[in-house]
Amino acid sequence: RDPRAPARAHRRRGGTACARGRARGIPLCGNAEASGYRRGPGVSQSLDDHPELIVVLGGGMQPDGTPAASTLARATAGADLAREHPDAAIICSGSHGVGRRPKRSEAASMADIIVAAGVDRARIFLEDQSRDTIGNAVHVAERYLAAIAPRPIFLVTSPFHLDRSVKTFALVVGPQWPIRGVASGPASDDPERARHEERFLEQTRLYLADTTPGDIAGIAKKLRVRPPDPSASR
């Protein structure tokens, strides 16, 4: 018997990740760019039209390709904040954490959730390369912030992750960018993940110790040449 047959039968019973996502109200399939989200070079002028930025950090994906609880909570908080600040652009940041790259990134999945909450997709930009907090900061800065003048940033992430995220972004973008942390709702695994935050923050400081805050090009070059320990928490 074909050894793949049970897997096919299982998919018929449980449905694909796309179908399971739709059942939970989370669109998961399709190409992010084709869906109207903007990413990468050539969009800085559009981003510059927004007086404030909301940066939402991914918190992981589940094995079936759906967003982890932290990612869902962060996207929901990002949508709430976007409605409170209607002139702000939203940058969804994150590829995935540990494991193989999913078909849909954290960034695209969060963008889907934010759009489903009623936010105009034209306000949303994707950063879908990063796999840890340093990567979030560096890739957002290099892809989007380096080409525009500083302005307020609202940084959305889990409560346990907020302090490290704000400090990491400040070490990358420099003091000219005002950063305000905004906590999402909690997830069930937050207490366990919080246990490692002090160590991860110290690792971040050591990694960036020979760089200058605001030297985005230099820090991005270091990230490409010598990435940090991939075990860093999201």
Short mmCIF file of N, CA, C and O in Angstrom, two decimals, residues 117-233:
data_model
loop_
_atom_site.label_atom_id
_atom_site.label_comp_id
_atom_site.label_asym_id
_atom_site.label_seq_id
_atom_site.Cartn_x
_atom_site.Cartn_y
_atom_site.Cartn_z
N ALA A 117 -9.79 42.37 10.28
CA ALA A 117 -10.35 43.20 11.35
C ALA A 117 -10.81 44.57 10.84
O ALA A 117 -11.26 45.39 11.65
N GLY A 118 -10.68 44.81 9.54
CA GLY A 118 -11.22 46.04 8.97
C GLY A 118 -10.21 47.11 8.62
O GLY A 118 -10.59 48.22 8.26
N VAL A 119 -8.91 46.79 8.68
CA VAL A 119 -7.87 47.77 8.37
C VAL A 119 -7.56 47.71 6.87
O VAL A 119 -7.44 46.62 6.30
N ASP A 120 -7.43 48.86 6.25
CA ASP A 120 -7.14 48.94 4.81
C ASP A 120 -5.79 48.29 4.51
O ASP A 120 -4.76 48.67 5.08
N ARG A 121 -5.79 47.33 3.59
CA ARG A 121 -4.55 46.63 3.26
C ARG A 121 -3.51 47.56 2.64
O ARG A 121 -2.31 47.26 2.67
N ALA A 122 -3.92 48.70 2.10
CA ALA A 122 -2.96 49.64 1.52
C ALA A 122 -2.04 50.25 2.58
O ALA A 122 -0.99 50.80 2.24
N ARG A 123 -2.41 50.13 3.84
CA ARG A 123 -1.59 50.66 4.93
C ARG A 123 -0.54 49.66 5.40
O ARG A 123 0.31 50.01 6.23
N ILE A 124 -0.57 48.44 4.88
CA ILE A 124 0.24 47.36 5.44
C ILE A 124 1.46 47.07 4.57
O ILE A 124 1.37 46.96 3.35
N PHE A 125 2.59 46.91 5.24
CA PHE A 125 3.86 46.58 4.60
C PHE A 125 4.42 45.33 5.27
O PHE A 125 4.24 45.14 6.48
N LEU A 126 5.11 44.50 4.50
CA LEU A 126 5.63 43.24 5.04
C LEU A 126 7.15 43.25 5.14
O LEU A 126 7.83 43.72 4.25
N GLU A 127 7.64 42.69 6.24
CA GLU A 127 9.05 42.32 6.38
C GLU A 127 9.03 40.83 6.70
O GLU A 127 8.67 40.44 7.80
N ASP A 128 9.40 40.00 5.75
CA ASP A 128 9.19 38.56 5.90
C ASP A 128 10.48 37.74 5.79
O ASP A 128 10.47 36.61 5.31
N GLN A 129 11.58 38.32 6.29
CA GLN A 129 12.85 37.60 6.32
C GLN A 129 13.29 37.21 7.72
O GLN A 129 13.98 36.21 7.91
N SER A 130 12.93 37.99 8.72
CA SER A 130 13.51 37.84 10.05
C SER A 130 13.01 36.58 10.76
O SER A 130 11.88 36.15 10.57
N ARG A 131 13.90 36.04 11.61
CA ARG A 131 13.57 34.83 12.36
C ARG A 131 13.81 35.00 13.86
O ARG A 131 13.66 34.05 14.62
N ASP A 132 14.21 36.18 14.28
CA ASP A 132 14.40 36.45 15.70
C ASP A 132 14.26 37.96 15.91
O ASP A 132 14.02 38.71 14.97
N THR A 133 14.41 38.40 17.16
CA THR A 133 14.14 39.80 17.48
C THR A 133 15.16 40.73 16.86
O THR A 133 14.80 41.81 16.36
N ILE A 134 16.43 40.35 16.88
CA ILE A 134 17.44 41.18 16.21
C ILE A 134 17.11 41.29 14.73
O ILE A 134 17.17 42.37 14.13
N GLY A 135 16.75 40.17 14.12
CA GLY A 135 16.37 40.20 12.71
C GLY A 135 15.18 41.09 12.44
O GLY A 135 15.15 41.82 11.45
N ASN A 136 14.17 41.03 13.32
CA ASN A 136 13.03 41.95 13.19
C ASN A 136 13.51 43.39 13.07
O ASN A 136 13.13 44.13 12.15
N ALA A 137 14.33 43.79 14.03
CA ALA A 137 14.79 45.18 14.08
C ALA A 137 15.63 45.54 12.86
O ALA A 137 15.42 46.59 12.24
N VAL A 138 16.57 44.68 12.51
CA VAL A 138 17.50 45.01 11.43
C VAL A 138 16.79 45.01 10.08
O VAL A 138 16.96 45.94 9.27
N HIS A 139 15.97 44.01 9.81
CA HIS A 139 15.32 43.94 8.50
C HIS A 139 14.26 45.04 8.34
O HIS A 139 14.12 45.60 7.25
N VAL A 140 13.52 45.34 9.39
CA VAL A 140 12.57 46.46 9.31
C VAL A 140 13.32 47.76 9.05
O VAL A 140 12.94 48.57 8.20
N ALA A 141 14.42 47.95 9.78
CA ALA A 141 15.18 49.19 9.63
C ALA A 141 15.79 49.31 8.24
O ALA A 141 15.71 50.36 7.59
N GLU A 142 16.42 48.23 7.78
CA GLU A 142 17.09 48.29 6.48
C GLU A 142 16.09 48.40 5.34
O GLU A 142 16.28 49.18 4.39
N ARG A 143 15.00 47.65 5.42
CA ARG A 143 14.05 47.61 4.31
C ARG A 143 13.21 48.88 4.24
O ARG A 143 12.87 49.34 3.15
N TYR A 144 12.87 49.45 5.39
CA TYR A 144 11.90 50.55 5.40
C TYR A 144 12.39 51.84 6.05
O TYR A 144 12.18 52.92 5.52
N LEU A 145 13.02 51.76 7.21
CA LEU A 145 13.28 52.97 7.98
C LEU A 145 14.46 53.77 7.46
O LEU A 145 14.49 55.00 7.59
N ALA A 146 15.44 53.10 6.88
CA ALA A 146 16.66 53.80 6.46
C ALA A 146 16.40 54.87 5.42
O ALA A 146 17.16 55.84 5.32
N ALA A 147 15.32 54.73 4.67
CA ALA A 147 15.05 55.65 3.55
C ALA A 147 14.09 56.78 3.91
O ALA A 147 13.80 57.62 3.06
N ILE A 148 13.61 56.82 5.16
CA ILE A 148 12.65 57.86 5.53
C ILE A 148 13.12 58.57 6.80
O ILE A 148 13.99 58.08 7.52
N ALA A 149 12.54 59.73 7.05
CA ALA A 149 12.88 60.50 8.25
C ALA A 149 12.30 59.83 9.49
O ALA A 149 11.25 59.18 9.42
N PRO A 150 12.97 59.97 10.63
CA PRO A 150 12.44 59.37 11.86
C PRO A 150 11.06 59.90 12.22
O PRO A 150 10.72 61.05 11.95
N ARG A 151 10.29 59.04 12.83
CA ARG A 151 8.93 59.35 13.29
C ARG A 151 8.57 58.34 14.38
O ARG A 151 9.27 57.34 14.55
N PRO A 152 7.48 58.56 15.11
CA PRO A 152 7.14 57.64 16.20
C PRO A 152 6.86 56.23 15.70
O PRO A 152 6.23 56.02 14.66
N ILE A 153 7.36 55.26 16.47
CA ILE A 153 7.11 53.84 16.21
C ILE A 153 6.36 53.26 17.41
O ILE A 153 6.77 53.42 18.55
N PHE A 154 5.25 52.58 17.12
CA PHE A 154 4.57 51.77 18.12
C PHE A 154 4.99 50.32 17.86
O PHE A 154 4.73 49.79 16.78
N LEU A 155 5.64 49.71 18.83
CA LEU A 155 6.17 48.36 18.66
C LEU A 155 5.28 47.37 19.41
O LEU A 155 5.18 47.42 20.63
N VAL A 156 4.62 46.49 18.66
CA VAL A 156 3.62 45.59 19.24
C VAL A 156 4.19 44.19 19.37
O VAL A 156 4.64 43.59 18.38
N THR A 157 4.15 43.66 20.58
CA THR A 157 4.58 42.29 20.81
C THR A 157 3.98 41.79 22.13
O THR A 157 3.20 42.50 22.77
N SER A 158 4.34 40.59 22.52
CA SER A 158 3.79 40.00 23.74
C SER A 158 4.32 40.72 24.98
O SER A 158 5.42 41.28 24.95
N PRO A 159 3.58 40.68 26.08
CA PRO A 159 4.03 41.38 27.29
C PRO A 159 5.43 40.96 27.74
O PRO A 159 6.26 41.81 28.09
N PHE A 160 5.72 39.66 27.71
CA PHE A 160 7.02 39.19 28.19
C PHE A 160 8.17 39.66 27.29
O PHE A 160 9.32 39.74 27.72
N HIS A 161 7.86 39.96 26.05
CA HIS A 161 8.85 40.25 25.01
C HIS A 161 9.05 41.75 24.80
O HIS A 161 9.95 42.16 24.06
N LEU A 162 8.25 42.56 25.47
CA LEU A 162 8.19 43.98 25.16
C LEU A 162 9.49 44.71 25.48
O LEU A 162 10.02 45.46 24.65
N ASP A 163 10.02 44.50 26.67
CA ASP A 163 11.22 45.23 27.09
C ASP A 163 12.39 44.93 26.16
O ASP A 163 13.08 45.85 25.69
N ARG A 164 12.62 43.66 25.87
CA ARG A 164 13.74 43.30 25.00
C ARG A 164 13.56 43.84 23.59
O ARG A 164 14.51 44.31 22.95
N SER A 165 12.34 43.80 23.09
CA SER A 165 12.09 44.27 21.73
C SER A 165 12.36 45.77 21.61
O SER A 165 13.02 46.21 20.66
N VAL A 166 11.84 46.54 22.55
CA VAL A 166 12.06 48.00 22.50
C VAL A 166 13.55 48.32 22.58
O VAL A 166 14.07 49.15 21.82
N LYS A 167 14.26 47.65 23.48
CA LYS A 167 15.69 47.91 23.63
C LYS A 167 16.48 47.46 22.40
O LYS A 167 17.44 48.12 21.99
N THR A 168 16.07 46.36 21.79
CA THR A 168 16.76 45.88 20.59
C THR A 168 16.55 46.85 19.43
O THR A 168 17.51 47.21 18.72
N PHE A 169 15.32 47.29 19.22
CA PHE A 169 15.06 48.25 18.15
C PHE A 169 15.84 49.54 18.39
O PHE A 169 16.39 50.13 17.44
N ALA A 170 15.90 50.01 19.64
CA ALA A 170 16.64 51.23 19.93
C ALA A 170 18.12 51.07 19.63
O ALA A 170 18.77 52.01 19.13
N LEU A 171 18.68 49.90 19.91
CA LEU A 171 20.09 49.66 19.62
C LEU A 171 20.37 49.64 18.12
O LEU A 171 21.48 49.92 17.69
N VAL A 172 19.36 49.32 17.34
CA VAL A 172 19.54 49.26 15.88
C VAL A 172 19.25 50.61 15.23
O VAL A 172 20.06 51.12 14.45
N VAL A 173 18.11 51.22 15.54
CA VAL A 173 17.71 52.43 14.80
C VAL A 173 18.25 53.71 15.39
O VAL A 173 18.30 54.75 14.72
N GLY A 174 18.65 53.69 16.66
CA GLY A 174 19.23 54.87 17.28
C GLY A 174 18.20 55.74 17.98
O GLY A 174 16.99 55.55 17.85
N PRO A 175 18.69 56.73 18.73
CA PRO A 175 17.80 57.54 19.59
C PRO A 175 16.89 58.49 18.85
O PRO A 175 15.96 59.05 19.45
N GLN A 176 17.13 58.72 17.56
CA GLN A 176 16.30 59.66 16.83
C GLN A 176 14.90 59.12 16.53
O GLN A 176 14.01 59.87 16.13
N TRP A 177 14.72 57.82 16.71
CA TRP A 177 13.41 57.20 16.47
C TRP A 177 12.72 56.97 17.82
O TRP A 177 13.15 56.12 18.60
N PRO A 178 11.63 57.69 18.12
CA PRO A 178 10.90 57.45 19.37
C PRO A 178 10.14 56.12 19.28
O PRO A 178 9.38 55.90 18.34
N ILE A 179 10.37 55.24 20.24
CA ILE A 179 9.76 53.91 20.22
C ILE A 179 8.91 53.73 21.47
O ILE A 179 9.39 53.90 22.59
N ARG A 180 7.67 53.36 21.25
CA ARG A 180 6.76 53.06 22.37
C ARG A 180 6.30 51.62 22.25
O ARG A 180 5.76 51.21 21.22
N GLY A 181 6.53 50.84 23.28
CA GLY A 181 6.10 49.46 23.28
C GLY A 181 4.62 49.33 23.60
O GLY A 181 4.10 50.03 24.48
N VAL A 182 3.94 48.45 22.88
CA VAL A 182 2.51 48.19 23.10
C VAL A 182 2.34 46.69 23.28
O VAL A 182 2.66 45.91 22.38
N ALA A 183 1.84 46.29 24.44
CA ALA A 183 1.70 44.87 24.75
C ALA A 183 0.42 44.30 24.16
O ALA A 183 -0.65 44.90 24.25
N SER A 184 0.55 43.13 23.57
CA SER A 184 -0.62 42.38 23.11
C SER A 184 -1.24 41.65 24.29
O SER A 184 -0.74 41.72 25.42
N GLY A 185 -2.31 40.93 24.03
CA GLY A 185 -2.84 40.04 25.05
C GLY A 185 -1.86 38.89 25.29
O GLY A 185 -1.02 38.59 24.44
N PRO A 186 -1.95 38.24 26.43
CA PRO A 186 -1.02 37.15 26.74
C PRO A 186 -1.39 35.86 26.01
O PRO A 186 -2.51 35.69 25.54
N ALA A 187 -0.42 34.96 25.93
CA ALA A 187 -0.64 33.61 25.42
C ALA A 187 -0.25 32.62 26.51
O ALA A 187 0.48 32.96 27.44
N SER A 188 -0.71 31.40 26.37
CA SER A 188 -0.53 30.42 27.45
C SER A 188 0.93 30.08 27.70
O SER A 188 1.31 29.71 28.82
N ASP A 189 1.79 30.20 26.67
CA ASP A 189 3.19 29.84 26.86
C ASP A 189 4.06 31.04 27.24
O ASP A 189 5.29 30.91 27.33
N ASP A 190 3.46 32.19 27.49
CA ASP A 190 4.25 33.37 27.85
C ASP A 190 5.12 33.16 29.09
O ASP A 190 6.30 33.55 29.08
N PRO A 191 4.61 32.58 30.18
CA PRO A 191 5.47 32.43 31.37
C PRO A 191 6.73 31.62 31.10
O PRO A 191 7.82 31.98 31.58
N GLU A 192 6.62 30.56 30.33
CA GLU A 192 7.79 29.75 30.02
C GLU A 192 8.78 30.54 29.17
O GLU A 192 9.99 30.52 29.41
N ARG A 193 8.28 31.25 28.19
CA ARG A 193 9.16 32.02 27.31
C ARG A 193 9.80 33.19 28.05
O ARG A 193 10.93 33.58 27.76
N ALA A 194 9.09 33.74 29.02
CA ALA A 194 9.61 34.88 29.78
C ALA A 194 10.85 34.52 30.58
O ALA A 194 11.69 35.39 30.87
N ARG A 195 11.00 33.25 30.92
CA ARG A 195 12.13 32.82 31.74
C ARG A 195 13.47 33.10 31.06
O ARG A 195 14.50 33.22 31.73
N HIS A 196 13.48 33.20 29.75
CA HIS A 196 14.73 33.33 29.00
C HIS A 196 15.04 34.77 28.58
O HIS A 196 16.09 35.02 27.98
N GLU A 197 14.16 35.70 28.89
CA GLU A 197 14.29 37.05 28.34
C GLU A 197 15.56 37.77 28.80
O GLU A 197 16.23 38.43 28.00
N GLU A 198 15.89 37.66 30.06
CA GLU A 198 17.08 38.36 30.55
C GLU A 198 18.34 37.87 29.84
O GLU A 198 19.20 38.67 29.44
N ARG A 199 18.43 36.56 29.65
CA ARG A 199 19.60 36.01 28.97
C ARG A 199 19.64 36.44 27.51
O ARG A 199 20.69 36.81 26.99
N PHE A 200 18.48 36.44 26.84
CA PHE A 200 18.45 36.84 25.43
C PHE A 200 18.79 38.32 25.27
O PHE A 200 19.45 38.71 24.30
N LEU A 201 18.35 39.15 26.21
CA LEU A 201 18.68 40.57 26.12
C LEU A 201 20.19 40.78 26.28
O LEU A 201 20.80 41.59 25.56
N GLU A 202 20.80 40.05 27.19
CA GLU A 202 22.24 40.17 27.36
C GLU A 202 22.98 39.69 26.11
O GLU A 202 23.97 40.31 25.68
N GLN A 203 22.49 38.62 25.48
CA GLN A 203 23.09 38.16 24.23
C GLN A 203 22.98 39.22 23.14
O GLN A 203 23.90 39.42 22.35
N THR A 204 21.84 39.90 23.10
CA THR A 204 21.64 40.95 22.11
C THR A 204 22.63 42.10 22.32
O THR A 204 23.24 42.60 21.37
N ARG A 205 22.78 42.51 23.57
CA ARG A 205 23.72 43.60 23.86
C ARG A 205 25.14 43.22 23.49
O ARG A 205 25.90 44.04 22.94
N LEU A 206 25.52 41.99 23.77
CA LEU A 206 26.87 41.54 23.42
C LEU A 206 27.05 41.50 21.90
O LEU A 206 28.10 41.90 21.38
N TYR A 207 26.04 41.03 21.20
CA TYR A 207 26.12 40.93 19.75
C TYR A 207 26.28 42.31 19.10
O TYR A 207 27.02 42.48 18.13
N LEU A 208 25.59 43.30 19.65
CA LEU A 208 25.60 44.65 19.06
C LEU A 208 26.62 45.57 19.73
O LEU A 208 26.66 46.76 19.42
N ALA A 209 27.44 45.04 20.61
CA ALA A 209 28.35 45.88 21.39
C ALA A 209 29.35 46.64 20.53
O ALA A 209 29.79 47.74 20.90
N ASP A 210 29.74 46.08 19.40
CA ASP A 210 30.72 46.75 18.55
C ASP A 210 30.07 47.54 17.42
O ASP A 210 30.73 47.88 16.43
N THR A 211 28.78 47.83 17.54
CA THR A 211 28.07 48.62 16.53
C THR A 211 27.60 49.94 17.14
O THR A 211 27.61 50.12 18.35
N THR A 212 27.19 50.85 16.27
CA THR A 212 26.69 52.15 16.70
C THR A 212 25.19 52.23 16.45
O THR A 212 24.76 52.01 15.31
N PRO A 213 24.38 52.52 17.46
CA PRO A 213 22.94 52.66 17.23
C PRO A 213 22.66 53.69 16.13
O PRO A 213 23.22 54.79 16.14
N GLY A 214 21.84 53.31 15.18
CA GLY A 214 21.53 54.19 14.05
C GLY A 214 22.35 53.88 12.81
O GLY A 214 21.99 54.34 11.72
N ASP A 215 23.42 53.10 12.95
CA ASP A 215 24.21 52.69 11.77
C ASP A 215 23.53 51.46 11.16
O ASP A 215 24.02 50.33 11.27
N ILE A 216 22.41 51.70 10.51
CA ILE A 216 21.59 50.59 10.02
C ILE A 216 22.34 49.76 8.99
O ILE A 216 22.32 48.52 9.03
N ALA A 217 23.05 50.41 8.08
CA ALA A 217 23.78 49.68 7.05
C ALA A 217 24.86 48.80 7.66
O ALA A 217 25.04 47.64 7.26
N GLY A 218 25.58 49.34 8.63
CA GLY A 218 26.65 48.57 9.27
C GLY A 218 26.12 47.39 10.05
O GLY A 218 26.69 46.29 10.01
N ILE A 219 25.02 47.60 10.77
CA ILE A 219 24.44 46.51 11.56
C ILE A 219 23.86 45.44 10.63
O ILE A 219 23.98 44.24 10.88
N ALA A 220 23.23 45.87 9.54
CA ALA A 220 22.68 44.91 8.58
C ALA A 220 23.79 44.08 7.95
O ALA A 220 23.63 42.86 7.74
N LYS A 221 24.92 44.70 7.67
CA LYS A 221 26.05 43.96 7.11
C LYS A 221 26.54 42.91 8.10
O LYS A 221 26.83 41.77 7.73
N LYS A 222 26.62 43.29 9.37
CA LYS A 222 27.05 42.33 10.39
C LYS A 222 26.08 41.16 10.47
O LYS A 222 26.50 40.00 10.61
N LEU A 223 24.79 41.45 10.39
CA LEU A 223 23.79 40.38 10.46
C LEU A 223 23.97 39.38 9.32
O LEU A 223 23.81 38.17 9.51
N ARG A 224 24.31 39.89 8.14
CA ARG A 224 24.50 38.99 7.00
C ARG A 224 25.79 38.18 7.13
O ARG A 224 25.82 36.99 6.78
N VAL A 225 26.83 38.81 7.64
CA VAL A 225 28.13 38.15 7.73
C VAL A 225 28.19 37.19 8.91
O VAL A 225 28.70 36.07 8.81
N ARG A 226 27.66 37.63 10.06
CA ARG A 226 27.72 36.80 11.27
C ARG A 226 26.39 36.88 12.00
O ARG A 226 26.23 37.67 12.92
N PRO A 227 25.42 36.07 11.60
CA PRO A 227 24.12 36.09 12.27
C PRO A 227 24.25 35.70 13.73
O PRO A 227 25.16 34.96 14.11
N PRO A 228 23.33 36.18 14.58
CA PRO A 228 23.36 35.80 15.99
C PRO A 228 22.92 34.35 16.18
O PRO A 228 22.48 33.69 15.24
N ASP A 229 23.04 33.89 17.40
CA ASP A 229 22.61 32.53 17.75
C ASP A 229 21.16 32.33 17.34
O ASP A 229 20.27 33.06 17.79
N PRO A 230 20.87 31.35 16.47
CA PRO A 230 19.49 31.17 15.99
C PRO A 230 18.52 30.68 17.06
O PRO A 230 17.32 30.63 16.82
N SER A 231 19.02 30.35 18.25
CA SER A 231 18.12 29.88 19.30
C SER A 231 17.43 31.03 20.03
O SER A 231 16.63 30.79 20.93
N ALA A 232 17.73 32.29 19.64
CA ALA A 232 17.12 33.43 20.33
C ALA A 232 15.61 33.36 20.25
O ALA A 232 15.04 32.98 19.24
N SER A 233 14.96 33.76 21.34
CA SER A 233 13.50 33.66 21.42
C SER A 233 12.83 34.70 20.55
O SER A 233 13.37 35.75 20.27
#
